[in-house]
Amino acid sequence: GALSFRRHASCHHGLKNGNQGETRIMTVENINDVEFGEELASFTPDTSLENCSKFARAVGWGGPRFESHEGAQKEGFPGALVPGIMGMGFMTSTIHAWAPSAKIEKIDTIFRAPMIADTASIIGAVVTDIDSDEGLVELDMTIKNDAGETRVLGTATVRIPS
């Protein structure tokens, strides 16, 4: 499908003695299950040229910068681009995999560098604030390439039932 991905289905929860404990998949259904500093399971979506081209055409953004490495290079990019809204969709998928009943109130992103098709884009997130009274959780989110360089960073405000 247009938004297929490979999930790294693990997250580490450090124990008080410094032991990382067992690796487990963590999902939350209730705001009381959310832990400050918790890292959501990261995943690497399908950013193949074929998938990015299909997505770009589906949203009316077809053209060389999204459909061809050579065409994108002629426009001054290092290669074909992953559409920005596709990256935001991957961020949304990360949130819903962690908290299936969550309502995303807001995602705010800064695109620091282009995401390039056919290269890894690793989506990560960490809980940076919990407002139990309002049912809101704040996440810091990143999309990094396989060299660890941040391409996109942002925050998300998520409403989770209590």
PDB file of C-alpha atoms in Angstrom:
ATOM      1  CA  GLY A   1       0.000   0.000   0.000  1.00  0.00           C
ATOM      2  CA  ALA A   2       0.933   3.637  -0.303  1.00  0.00           C
ATOM      3  CA  LEU A   3       1.778   3.886   3.394  1.00  0.00           C
ATOM      4  CA  SER A   4       3.394   0.536   4.126  1.00  0.00           C
ATOM      5  CA  PHE A   5       6.256   0.463   6.601  1.00  0.00           C
ATOM      6  CA  ARG A   6       8.556  -1.784   8.610  1.00  0.00           C
ATOM      7  CA  ARG A   7       8.118  -1.326  12.349  1.00  0.00           C
ATOM      8  CA  HIS A   8      10.930  -1.649  14.878  1.00  0.00           C
ATOM      9  CA  ALA A   9       8.601  -3.090  17.468  1.00  0.00           C
ATOM     10  CA  SER A  10      10.541  -2.452  20.611  1.00  0.00           C
ATOM     11  CA  CYS A  11      11.047   0.201  23.166  1.00  0.00           C
ATOM     12  CA  HIS A  12      13.251   0.193  26.245  1.00  0.00           C
ATOM     13  CA  HIS A  13      11.996   1.124  29.648  1.00  0.00           C
ATOM     14  CA  GLY A  14      14.921   1.725  32.002  1.00  0.00           C
ATOM     15  CA  LEU A  15      14.538   0.300  35.488  1.00  0.00           C
ATOM     16  CA  LYS A  16      15.697   2.131  38.629  1.00  0.00           C
ATOM     17  CA  ASN A  17      18.884   0.046  38.888  1.00  0.00           C
ATOM     18  CA  GLY A  18      19.954   1.102  35.376  1.00  0.00           C
ATOM     19  CA  ASN A  19      19.029  -2.276  33.847  1.00  0.00           C
ATOM     20  CA  GLN A  20      17.139  -1.740  30.607  1.00  0.00           C
ATOM     21  CA  GLY A  21      14.886  -4.714  31.335  1.00  0.00           C
ATOM     22  CA  GLU A  22      13.207  -6.711  28.631  1.00  0.00           C
ATOM     23  CA  THR A  23      12.355  -5.249  25.255  1.00  0.00           C
ATOM     24  CA  ARG A  24       8.605  -5.029  24.831  1.00  0.00           C
ATOM     25  CA  ILE A  25       5.947  -3.478  22.662  1.00  0.00           C
ATOM     26  CA  MET A  26       4.196  -0.728  24.562  1.00  0.00           C
ATOM     27  CA  THR A  27       0.772   0.637  23.755  1.00  0.00           C
ATOM     28  CA  VAL A  28      -1.294   2.915  25.951  1.00  0.00           C
ATOM     29  CA  GLU A  29      -5.075   3.104  26.244  1.00  0.00           C
ATOM     30  CA  ASN A  30      -5.247   5.484  29.212  1.00  0.00           C
ATOM     31  CA  ILE A  31      -3.319   8.642  30.097  1.00  0.00           C
ATOM     32  CA  ASN A  32      -2.350   7.027  33.415  1.00  0.00           C
ATOM     33  CA  ASP A  33      -0.324   4.471  31.401  1.00  0.00           C
ATOM     34  CA  VAL A  34       1.889   7.214  29.914  1.00  0.00           C
ATOM     35  CA  GLU A  35       5.334   7.706  31.438  1.00  0.00           C
ATOM     36  CA  PHE A  36       7.341  10.945  31.225  1.00  0.00           C
ATOM     37  CA  GLY A  37      10.463  10.343  29.107  1.00  0.00           C
ATOM     38  CA  GLU A  38       8.950   7.249  27.497  1.00  0.00           C
ATOM     39  CA  GLU A  39      10.281   6.577  24.007  1.00  0.00           C
ATOM     40  CA  LEU A  40       7.728   5.379  21.496  1.00  0.00           C
ATOM     41  CA  ALA A  41       8.711   2.412  19.349  1.00  0.00           C
ATOM     42  CA  SER A  42      10.493   3.827  16.301  1.00  0.00           C
ATOM     43  CA  PHE A  43       9.874   2.603  12.809  1.00  0.00           C
ATOM     44  CA  THR A  44      11.305   2.939   9.345  1.00  0.00           C
ATOM     45  CA  PRO A  45       8.540   3.486   6.770  1.00  0.00           C
ATOM     46  CA  ASP A  46       8.686   2.532   3.115  1.00  0.00           C
ATOM     47  CA  THR A  47      10.289   5.576   1.479  1.00  0.00           C
ATOM     48  CA  SER A  48      11.079   3.790  -1.761  1.00  0.00           C
ATOM     49  CA  LEU A  49      10.947   5.911  -4.905  1.00  0.00           C
ATOM     50  CA  GLU A  50       7.968   3.850  -6.070  1.00  0.00           C
ATOM     51  CA  ASN A  51       6.009   4.460  -2.850  1.00  0.00           C
ATOM     52  CA  CYS A  52       6.866   8.183  -2.719  1.00  0.00           C
ATOM     53  CA  SER A  53       5.897   8.617  -6.383  1.00  0.00           C
ATOM     54  CA  LYS A  54       2.542   6.911  -5.812  1.00  0.00           C
ATOM     55  CA  PHE A  55       1.857   9.103  -2.791  1.00  0.00           C
ATOM     56  CA  ALA A  56       2.858  12.298  -4.598  1.00  0.00           C
ATOM     57  CA  ARG A  57       0.580  11.490  -7.532  1.00  0.00           C
ATOM     58  CA  ALA A  58      -2.291  10.558  -5.165  1.00  0.00           C
ATOM     59  CA  VAL A  59      -2.160  14.013  -3.526  1.00  0.00           C
ATOM     60  CA  GLY A  60      -1.720  15.855  -6.833  1.00  0.00           C
ATOM     61  CA  TRP A  61       1.992  16.552  -6.417  1.00  0.00           C
ATOM     62  CA  GLY A  62       3.332  14.450  -9.273  1.00  0.00           C
ATOM     63  CA  GLY A  63       6.466  15.696 -10.961  1.00  0.00           C
ATOM     64  CA  PRO A  64      10.203  15.130 -11.303  1.00  0.00           C
ATOM     65  CA  ARG A  65      11.152  16.117  -7.739  1.00  0.00           C
ATOM     66  CA  PHE A  66       9.020  13.258  -6.352  1.00  0.00           C
ATOM     67  CA  GLU A  67       9.199  10.732  -9.199  1.00  0.00           C
ATOM     68  CA  SER A  68      12.809  10.630 -10.378  1.00  0.00           C
ATOM     69  CA  HIS A  69      16.213  11.014  -8.745  1.00  0.00           C
ATOM     70  CA  GLU A  70      17.590  12.516 -11.958  1.00  0.00           C
ATOM     71  CA  GLY A  71      14.630  14.881 -12.301  1.00  0.00           C
ATOM     72  CA  ALA A  72      15.012  16.040  -8.704  1.00  0.00           C
ATOM     73  CA  GLN A  73      18.739  16.610  -9.218  1.00  0.00           C
ATOM     74  CA  LYS A  74      17.944  18.833 -12.210  1.00  0.00           C
ATOM     75  CA  GLU A  75      15.842  20.914  -9.779  1.00  0.00           C
ATOM     76  CA  GLY A  76      18.790  21.166  -7.360  1.00  0.00           C
ATOM     77  CA  PHE A  77      17.865  18.408  -4.888  1.00  0.00           C
ATOM     78  CA  PRO A  78      20.192  15.534  -3.945  1.00  0.00           C
ATOM     79  CA  GLY A  79      17.556  13.025  -5.067  1.00  0.00           C
ATOM     80  CA  ALA A  80      13.819  12.447  -5.333  1.00  0.00           C
ATOM     81  CA  LEU A  81      11.986  13.832  -2.315  1.00  0.00           C
ATOM     82  CA  VAL A  82       9.703  12.152   0.188  1.00  0.00           C
ATOM     83  CA  PRO A  83       6.662  14.484   0.258  1.00  0.00           C
ATOM     84  CA  GLY A  84       6.562  16.441   3.522  1.00  0.00           C
ATOM     85  CA  ILE A  85       2.965  15.512   4.257  1.00  0.00           C
ATOM     86  CA  MET A  86       3.932  11.865   3.802  1.00  0.00           C
ATOM     87  CA  GLY A  87       6.511  12.287   6.572  1.00  0.00           C
ATOM     88  CA  MET A  88       3.855  13.875   8.779  1.00  0.00           C
ATOM     89  CA  GLY A  89       1.618  10.895   8.028  1.00  0.00           C
ATOM     90  CA  PHE A  90       4.377   8.579   9.216  1.00  0.00           C
ATOM     91  CA  MET A  91       4.617  10.616  12.440  1.00  0.00           C
ATOM     92  CA  THR A  92       0.862  10.217  12.899  1.00  0.00           C
ATOM     93  CA  SER A  93       1.176   6.458  12.356  1.00  0.00           C
ATOM     94  CA  THR A  94       3.834   6.307  15.087  1.00  0.00           C
ATOM     95  CA  ILE A  95       1.475   7.996  17.539  1.00  0.00           C
ATOM     96  CA  HIS A  96      -1.492   5.764  16.724  1.00  0.00           C
ATOM     97  CA  ALA A  97       0.599   2.580  16.957  1.00  0.00           C
ATOM     98  CA  TRP A  98       1.546   3.669  20.505  1.00  0.00           C
ATOM     99  CA  ALA A  99      -1.859   5.038  21.559  1.00  0.00           C
ATOM    100  CA  PRO A 100      -4.571   3.609  19.283  1.00  0.00           C
ATOM    101  CA  SER A 101      -7.385   5.566  20.981  1.00  0.00           C
ATOM    102  CA  ALA A 102      -5.520   8.891  20.938  1.00  0.00           C
ATOM    103  CA  LYS A 103      -6.777  11.985  19.165  1.00  0.00           C
ATOM    104  CA  ILE A 104      -3.976  14.055  17.673  1.00  0.00           C
ATOM    105  CA  GLU A 105      -4.768  17.679  18.470  1.00  0.00           C
ATOM    106  CA  LYS A 106      -1.750  19.179  16.705  1.00  0.00           C
ATOM    107  CA  ILE A 107       1.504  18.297  14.970  1.00  0.00           C
ATOM    108  CA  ASP A 108       3.997  21.093  14.418  1.00  0.00           C
ATOM    109  CA  THR A 109       7.019  20.304  12.249  1.00  0.00           C
ATOM    110  CA  ILE A 110      10.207  21.962  11.079  1.00  0.00           C
ATOM    111  CA  PHE A 111      11.764  20.557   7.919  1.00  0.00           C
ATOM    112  CA  ARG A 112      15.519  21.034   8.419  1.00  0.00           C
ATOM    113  CA  ALA A 113      16.633  19.089   5.354  1.00  0.00           C
ATOM    114  CA  PRO A 114      14.911  17.100   2.613  1.00  0.00           C
ATOM    115  CA  MET A 115      13.894  13.508   3.157  1.00  0.00           C
ATOM    116  CA  ILE A 116      15.224  11.577   0.158  1.00  0.00           C
ATOM    117  CA  ALA A 117      13.425   8.619  -1.423  1.00  0.00           C
ATOM    118  CA  ASP A 118      15.208   5.264  -1.316  1.00  0.00           C
ATOM    119  CA  THR A 119      16.994   6.190   1.941  1.00  0.00           C
ATOM    120  CA  ALA A 120      15.968   5.210   5.453  1.00  0.00           C
ATOM    121  CA  SER A 121      13.773   7.627   7.408  1.00  0.00           C
ATOM    122  CA  ILE A 122      13.542   6.615  11.050  1.00  0.00           C
ATOM    123  CA  ILE A 123      10.623   8.107  12.972  1.00  0.00           C
ATOM    124  CA  GLY A 124      11.098   8.541  16.718  1.00  0.00           C
ATOM    125  CA  ALA A 125       9.211  10.185  19.568  1.00  0.00           C
ATOM    126  CA  VAL A 126       9.536  10.785  23.293  1.00  0.00           C
ATOM    127  CA  VAL A 127       6.989  11.922  25.897  1.00  0.00           C
ATOM    128  CA  THR A 128       7.999  15.404  27.114  1.00  0.00           C
ATOM    129  CA  ASP A 129       4.898  16.516  29.051  1.00  0.00           C
ATOM    130  CA  ILE A 130       1.808  14.938  30.589  1.00  0.00           C
ATOM    131  CA  ASP A 131      -1.250  16.938  31.678  1.00  0.00           C
ATOM    132  CA  SER A 132      -3.444  14.301  33.331  1.00  0.00           C
ATOM    133  CA  ASP A 133      -6.163  16.824  34.233  1.00  0.00           C
ATOM    134  CA  GLU A 134      -6.635  17.834  30.567  1.00  0.00           C
ATOM    135  CA  GLY A 135      -5.831  14.403  29.142  1.00  0.00           C
ATOM    136  CA  LEU A 136      -3.016  15.822  27.002  1.00  0.00           C
ATOM    137  CA  VAL A 137       0.429  14.447  26.227  1.00  0.00           C
ATOM    138  CA  GLU A 138       3.202  16.352  24.452  1.00  0.00           C
ATOM    139  CA  LEU A 139       5.678  14.454  22.286  1.00  0.00           C
ATOM    140  CA  ASP A 140       8.953  15.551  20.750  1.00  0.00           C
ATOM    141  CA  MET A 141       9.284  13.844  17.370  1.00  0.00           C
ATOM    142  CA  THR A 142      12.057  13.391  14.832  1.00  0.00           C
ATOM    143  CA  ILE A 143      12.640  11.885  11.438  1.00  0.00           C
ATOM    144  CA  LYS A 144      16.305  10.950  10.996  1.00  0.00           C
ATOM    145  CA  ASN A 145      18.204   9.364   8.131  1.00  0.00           C
ATOM    146  CA  ASP A 146      20.356   6.272   8.599  1.00  0.00           C
ATOM    147  CA  ALA A 147      23.378   8.510   9.322  1.00  0.00           C
ATOM    148  CA  GLY A 148      21.485   9.826  12.367  1.00  0.00           C
ATOM    149  CA  GLU A 149      20.991  13.289  10.841  1.00  0.00           C
ATOM    150  CA  THR A 150      17.708  14.962  11.795  1.00  0.00           C
ATOM    151  CA  ARG A 151      15.719  15.792   8.668  1.00  0.00           C
ATOM    152  CA  VAL A 152      12.440  16.760  10.383  1.00  0.00           C
ATOM    153  CA  LEU A 153      11.718  17.650  13.976  1.00  0.00           C
ATOM    154  CA  GLY A 154       8.538  18.601  15.679  1.00  0.00           C
ATOM    155  CA  THR A 155       6.076  18.320  18.500  1.00  0.00           C
ATOM    156  CA  ALA A 156       2.711  16.675  18.792  1.00  0.00           C
ATOM    157  CA  THR A 157      -0.086  17.333  21.246  1.00  0.00           C
ATOM    158  CA  VAL A 158      -2.143  14.212  21.780  1.00  0.00           C
ATOM    159  CA  ARG A 159      -5.377  13.697  23.726  1.00  0.00           C
ATOM    160  CA  ILE A 160      -5.531  10.319  25.452  1.00  0.00           C
ATOM    161  CA  PRO A 161      -8.587   9.119  27.384  1.00  0.00           C
ATOM    162  CA  SER A 162      -8.373   8.939  31.171  1.00  0.00           C
TER     163      SER A 162
END
